[in-house]
Amino acid sequence: MSQLLKAEITDCQETGPGVWVTELLAPSLAQAAVPGQFIHIRCGEDSDPLLRRPISIHAVYRRSGLVKIMFQVVGQGTTWLAGRRDGLLDVMGPLGRGFTTLTGEQTGTAAVPRLVVVGGGIGAAPLYFLLQELARAGNAQQVKVLLGARNAEHLLIHNAVKLLGFSVGVATDDGSAGYHGPVTDLLAEELQLKLDYVYACGPAPMLKTLCGMLQYAGVPGEVSVEERMACGVGACLSCVCRVKDAGGMETYRHACVDGPVFAAGEVVW
Amino acid sequence: MSQLLKAEITDCQETGPGVWVTELLAPSLAQAAVPGQFIHIRCGEDSDPLLRRPISIHAVYRRSGLVKIMFQVVGQGTTWLAGRRDGLLDVMGPLGRGFTTLTGEQTGTAAVPRLVVVGGGIGAAPLYFLLQELARAGNAQQVKVLLGARNAEHLLIHNAVKLLGFSVGVATDDGSAGYHGPVTDLLAEELQLKLDYVYACGPAPMLKTLCGMLQYAGVPGEVSVEERMACGVGACLSCVCRVKDAGGMETYRHACVDGPVFAAGEVVW
Amino acid sequence: MNTLVNLGGIVMKNPVTTASGTFGFGLEYQTYVNLQRLGAITVKGTTLKPRLGNPPPRIAETPSGMLNAIGLQNPGVERVAEEIMPQLAALGVPVIINIAGDTLEDYAQVARRLDGVTGVAGLEVNISCPNVKKGGIQFGSDPFTASEVTRAVKSATELPVIVKLSPNVTDLVVMAEAVAGAGADALSMINTLVGIAIDVDRRRPVLGNITGGLSGPAIRPVAVRAVWQVHRAMPLIPILGMGGIMTARDALEFILAGATAVAVGTGNFVNPRATLDVVEGIEHYMKEHSFNEISELVGLAQRDINKE
Amino acid sequence: MNTLVNLGGIVMKNPVTTASGTFGFGLEYQTYVNLQRLGAITVKGTTLKPRLGNPPPRIAETPSGMLNAIGLQNPGVERVAEEIMPQLAALGVPVIINIAGDTLEDYAQVARRLDGVTGVAGLEVNISCPNVKKGGIQFGSDPFTASEVTRAVKSATELPVIVKLSPNVTDLVVMAEAVAGAGADALSMINTLVGIAIDVDRRRPVLGNITGGLSGPAIRPVAVRAVWQVHRAMPLIPILGMGGIMTARDALEFILAGATAVAVGTGNFVNPRATLDVVEGIEHYMKEHSFNEISELVGLAQRDINKE
Ligand SMILES: Cc1cc2nc3c(=O)[nH]c(=O)nc-3n(C[C@H](O)[C@H](O)[C@H](O)COP(=O)(O)OP(=O)(O)OC[C@H]3O[C@@H](n4cnc5c(N)ncnc54)[C@H](O)[C@@H]3O)c2cc1C
Ligand SMILES: Cc1cc2nc3c(=O)[nH]c(=O)nc-3n(C[C@H](O)[C@H](O)[C@H](O)COP(=O)(O)OP(=O)(O)OC[C@H]3O[C@@H](n4cnc5c(N)ncnc54)[C@H](O)[C@@H]3O)c2cc1C
Ligand SMILES: Cc1cc2nc3c(=O)[nH]c(=O)nc-3n(C[C@H](O)[C@H](O)[C@H](O)COP(=O)(O)O)c2cc1C
Ligand SMILES: Cc1cc2nc3c(=O)[nH]c(=O)nc-3n(C[C@H](O)[C@H](O)[C@H](O)COP(=O)(O)O)c2cc1C
Ligand code: FES
Ligand code: FES
């Protein structure tokens, strides 16, 4: 269950250009969190910036009670956050509906399902926690991780993911590492073979392309979307995402409680 | 001349209950400042708190280019300031009209004039810089310093002032150090003998009493007042202080440019 | 110490409620707030038919404030009465339902439907909606239409009726007098100020709806002024004050200016426990300053001010 | 790159000026700002006779804003014309003088006195002053009296006349139309919002004057909305936009919404170099996004928005 808590900042490091990883001591959060969920962070004690900032849970270490977040400095709130090296952080969480971490049983196949995890830019952040869970479930062999970035320098989590035992494909916009082009091109290759499920997080244009590809290939999957949020708990109705309901009717769902993870086929781009 | 500058914070220490001293490396400020002047400090990068905070210059070390401020944590801005241990501080200064540091010549007496410096509570902050200058002028013998505070724990600058060679009288509201009662009682004693000039800074009620005493005794002096300030440079007309002009007519003067130091007889309480 | 207040017939054990649209139906905040500690729960704007609301983005952050253009997304009065009220009624806390509509008849029908529903303690009438019949002019910006809405709602229900005033008018007192004259039992103020934020990179408005309602600490001085002016002109009508309340001290500004009760809105998003912090902070203040009755504080800051 | 603008006859080499009352007579900021880099200097509100202003405290800080009740302290038009203008004229920067009065005749006399004074490039008419003859009702909240003031000033001077609108009205477009119809060469908006802050410890208003004018970033969304609405309704009249501008991005919000020029007010207190930072930031933005003419940006955020 989500809580309002003061989590102790135990570490804060810049891990990429303008990308920071902050480590929090927050046992209750570590216990309750599911990959794809987020925490809602108050950035400062004054009223500017006013609203909390939603940041995905990047990594969880249940035994030590540690939780990590990984974020890109883009504005007021994240600038403030990157400046915190110790002290307490005011957070709400875990919030939202996370990824469904598939086991063979869930997909209904006897064998371990073949999964692909696709991350674009800072969208890789929540995927590391997902991969931690998949690694714990012991099916790293059947998971392919595809990571896209602007260039080699901006690549995130690829080394850490390899250490978890996953096979990683890399794509960069400028070809400075791996494939020269969009990461969805790598997914297209993977879709040549039978695929059970795809998880993705990244910029909206990438997710839009990816959802189109999955629909065409008839492969199910889940994507994590970003919407502007105020409350984070379903009360303010600000974070709407346009979806198709079961009957194909378009309606709004709320990214903070119905998401941020939605079924790939559900989202209307 | 006043400047807008980024001063490096070289130290920040709590020197009393909720009272902090921050040291800044600011050679131009150290060169230009006169006792009684203040600096106008931006507290944060965001828009809450919005306005700068005026804080008196507490001590100046011209050779090393260091300037100290001493402040009481009372609200948003000073809380922020007390949290700064390093980095750059956005300050404007030196601002305002400071104390007239008297020499024998100025008072027209051949001998070194007999001066009394009276501080109440955090009002002691700017007086230390004044005393530094008086000590440099070499007339510590003829200066008596009177310091008032709530209790012994809240006494400020008394040890440092003794080190400068001044004789110090102390008064506390609860009698836990020195005289038991208001510091103005100590001034009354001093007024028994001939006095050339009195400098004072402290809470408004103390200054009001003091100005009355000086008027009655016919002793000239200067007091530093506090008014709410926005611009700090005479442009917004917010920091008005009611004064009597030369002809005895009441009018408004601006604490940021015409003060914060005013002639004791000028201020209308 | 007695913190009980009577807001035009709605009896609250303390003066703190939630601002409509910022606290969902209350249940969303149950994890963080013991709802039974609240003086009342004011729920989101309810209309006759369900509404989908505006296209996103629906919010933008501004200095010490936010713009919202939710567009009255809500499940409609039928589901509120049938599905949501039973859950809320079980809490035993007075529930105030904020109602809205495009026509007078809409307002009346919603009010009628809620009359007698268990747990509903009163209605708050949001008159900042465009009047479809009068070419989109807001009910809330014209004294005559505002009084018509008030009358329509009053005659459709036995419940206490609070009319919520918009600050986007030249003279709030004129509006207050109009709706009080039409039978409003209490007034609430203020609704949001109309604002726009521009995305400088994309060179277009941030919000899908272009304009939005400004709320949060940024508007507090405007809201306190509204309460002050109306209480000064009409000291007898109870006022529910809101606009930028984050802490008990903020709430006390409203009470000292003349509000009988206060609502926490945007503050909930920043601090989900804000309502309870306000309740406790007011109790603490009363203890510290030896006030036995909350009513002693209402309008106290006006006491020594000469009547013009 | 061309940043020259024509604000109803006042030719400015860039669109940036100062907001009246926040920059003194400019000279106070000379140490920090090369005044010759400014598009124009707008000086403090000037009245016929000198004024002492309101009793202190005159300001209160609020979240991302401040309340002021200076009360039009100024040395009177005679000294402004005789003593201050010669110093300002020497700078070679257009000077806009903000004028105020209690009666129509006051406004006309101040305007007449300034006509032909070297260095004065235009007048900005502050209509947010109470009309003594009409029982204290503000000139700025009634379209008829606002147009009367405009007419009185226009017929007393050959100078370009900017009328400064108050946001404390139900319909700003009605006010804009009224003063434009009466001959205003440009409009400036917005003046401050009326607000109150209460000192919770002393249980009385913070300001000596009780109410004050709210300025600063807090009001920016309201100000941008005002510019948007008026530019939409009256695309031909030039607008001087202001309210919470701290940076070039803030200024660009106003320009993209429809302002021909912008004024920095409260921002000067926070960053005394704010005006120059805005000038340089706008130039930088134009370079980065390949705009050659500042006029291309004016109202650009409205381009793809359907007319209702
Ligand atoms: C569920 C969720 C999970 C997220 N997880 C991460 C994460 O793990 N790492 C990470 O770096 N970022 C993440 N984000 C995005 C992050 O919330 C924004 O980058 C952050 O709020 C920006 O705050 P700021 O004050 O620094 O920037 P601002 O100055 O507020 O804005 C900078 C830019 O960010 C955009 N933005 C602001 N708020 C949001 C928001 N709530 N959602 C989307 N865009 C926004 C603005 O439009 C603007 O373009 C997540 C967002 C959501 C909704
Ligand atoms: C010329 C001058 C020199 C000063 N020198 C010192 C100094 O050396 N050391 C020191 O501790 N303090 C000094 N002060 C007072 C100091 O400026 C205020 O304590 C400070 O601005 C409070 O800021 P805050 O954000 O912490 O508190 P806020 O939350 O803004 O306010 C807390 C309290 O301080 C009062 N206050 C706020 N601003 C001012 C102001 N500008 N002037 C007076 N009262 C104010 C408020 O009314 C309130 O009661 C000086 C003030 C002036 C005008
Ligand atoms: C997201 C959001 C939704 C709102 N929805 C409503 C509503 O449905 N009906 C209504 O009368 N007011 C609505 N309001 C206005 C608030 O109830 C309140 O009047 C306003 O936000 C000022 O209070 P605050 O500054 O504490 O938020 C809404 C405000 C926000 C921020
Ligand atoms: C201290 C102060 C004094 C002001 N004096 C005047 C004035 O004399 N005449 C006037 O028309 N506006 C006056 N204003 C209003 C400003 O010119 C401006 O319209 C308003 O502050 C909004 O802009 P800002 O948010 O950038 O400050 C004053 C504002 C402040 C803060
Ligand atoms: S952020 Fe409030 S409903 Fe999702
Ligand atoms: S602070 Fe602006 S005039 Fe003194």
mmCIF file of C-alpha atoms in Angstrom, chain B residues 1-4 42 47-53 76 92-93 95 227-231 233-238 240 250-252 254, chain D residues 21 23-24 28-29 31-32 44 52-59 61 63-66 70 73 206 217 246 266 269-273:
data_model
loop_
_atom_site.group_PDB
_atom_site.id
_atom_site.type_symbol
_atom_site.label_atom_id
_atom_site.label_comp_id
_atom_site.label_asym_id
_atom_site.label_seq_id
_atom_site.Cartn_x
_atom_site.Cartn_y
_atom_site.Cartn_z
ATOM 1 C CA MET B 1 29.812 51.379 -5.236
ATOM 2 C CA SER B 2 27.212 48.701 -4.891
ATOM 3 C CA GLN B 3 27.536 45.661 -7.103
ATOM 4 C CA LEU B 4 25.594 42.554 -8.034
ATOM 5 C CA ARG B 42 18.706 36.183 -2.983
ATOM 6 C CA SER B 47 10.314 32.255 -7.038
ATOM 7 C CA ASP B 48 9.339 31.331 -3.485
ATOM 8 C CA PRO B 49 10.727 33.050 -1.470
ATOM 9 C CA LEU B 50 10.712 35.780 -4.079
ATOM 10 C CA LEU B 51 12.315 38.882 -2.634
ATOM 11 C CA ARG B 52 15.887 39.309 -1.515
ATOM 12 C CA ARG B 53 16.605 39.487 2.214
ATOM 13 C CA GLN B 76 11.753 30.997 4.870
ATOM 14 C CA MET B 92 23.858 43.019 -4.005
ATOM 15 C CA GLY B 93 25.906 45.402 -1.946
ATOM 16 C CA LEU B 95 23.847 49.084 0.265
ATOM 17 C CA GLU B 227 11.948 48.097 7.530
ATOM 18 C CA ARG B 228 10.556 45.638 5.025
ATOM 19 C CA MET B 229 12.430 46.021 1.780
ATOM 20 C CA ALA B 230 11.874 44.967 -1.796
ATOM 21 C CA CYS B 231 14.415 46.614 -4.117
ATOM 22 C CA VAL B 233 18.087 50.644 -3.958
ATOM 23 C CA GLY B 234 15.457 53.346 -3.479
ATOM 24 C CA ALA B 235 13.294 52.411 -6.449
ATOM 25 C CA CYS B 236 10.212 50.754 -4.961
ATOM 26 C CA LEU B 237 9.504 53.153 -2.083
ATOM 27 C CA SER B 238 8.472 50.346 0.225
ATOM 28 C CA VAL B 240 9.624 53.989 4.569
ATOM 29 C CA GLU B 250 7.329 64.820 9.582
ATOM 30 C CA THR B 251 8.051 63.036 6.326
ATOM 31 C CA TYR B 252 9.095 59.620 5.017
ATOM 32 C CA HIS B 254 13.759 55.270 2.773
ATOM 33 C CA GLY D 21 6.759 51.935 -9.842
ATOM 34 C CA PHE D 23 12.282 50.904 -11.362
ATOM 35 C CA GLY D 24 12.080 54.329 -9.725
ATOM 36 C CA GLU D 28 18.364 54.073 -9.032
ATOM 37 C CA TYR D 29 19.310 51.053 -11.143
ATOM 38 C CA THR D 31 24.781 50.831 -11.176
ATOM 39 C CA TYR D 32 23.405 47.488 -12.319
ATOM 40 C CA LYS D 44 6.825 55.716 -11.451
ATOM 41 C CA LEU D 52 3.669 61.205 0.590
ATOM 42 C CA GLY D 53 2.125 57.778 0.044
ATOM 43 C CA ASN D 54 0.671 55.266 2.501
ATOM 44 C CA PRO D 55 1.785 54.465 6.043
ATOM 45 C CA PRO D 56 4.093 51.451 6.439
ATOM 46 C CA PRO D 57 4.271 48.486 6.208
ATOM 47 C CA ARG D 58 3.857 49.011 2.484
ATOM 48 C CA ILE D 59 4.766 45.562 1.251
ATOM 49 C CA GLU D 61 5.653 38.918 0.556
ATOM 50 C CA PRO D 63 4.038 32.903 -2.448
ATOM 51 C CA SER D 64 5.867 33.860 -5.662
ATOM 52 C CA GLY D 65 4.506 37.356 -5.340
ATOM 53 C CA MET D 66 4.264 40.469 -3.260
ATOM 54 C CA ILE D 70 2.901 52.397 -1.839
ATOM 55 C CA GLN D 73 4.346 58.394 -3.390
ATOM 56 C CA VAL D 206 0.041 42.990 7.291
ATOM 57 C CA PRO D 217 5.376 35.498 -10.970
ATOM 58 C CA MET D 246 11.522 37.396 -14.543
ATOM 59 C CA THR D 266 8.786 42.977 -9.531
ATOM 60 C CA PHE D 269 13.783 43.570 -7.195
ATOM 61 C CA VAL D 270 14.827 39.949 -7.439
ATOM 62 C CA ASN D 271 17.357 40.383 -10.208
ATOM 63 C CA PRO D 272 18.359 44.001 -10.834
ATOM 64 C CA ARG D 273 19.701 42.920 -14.215
#
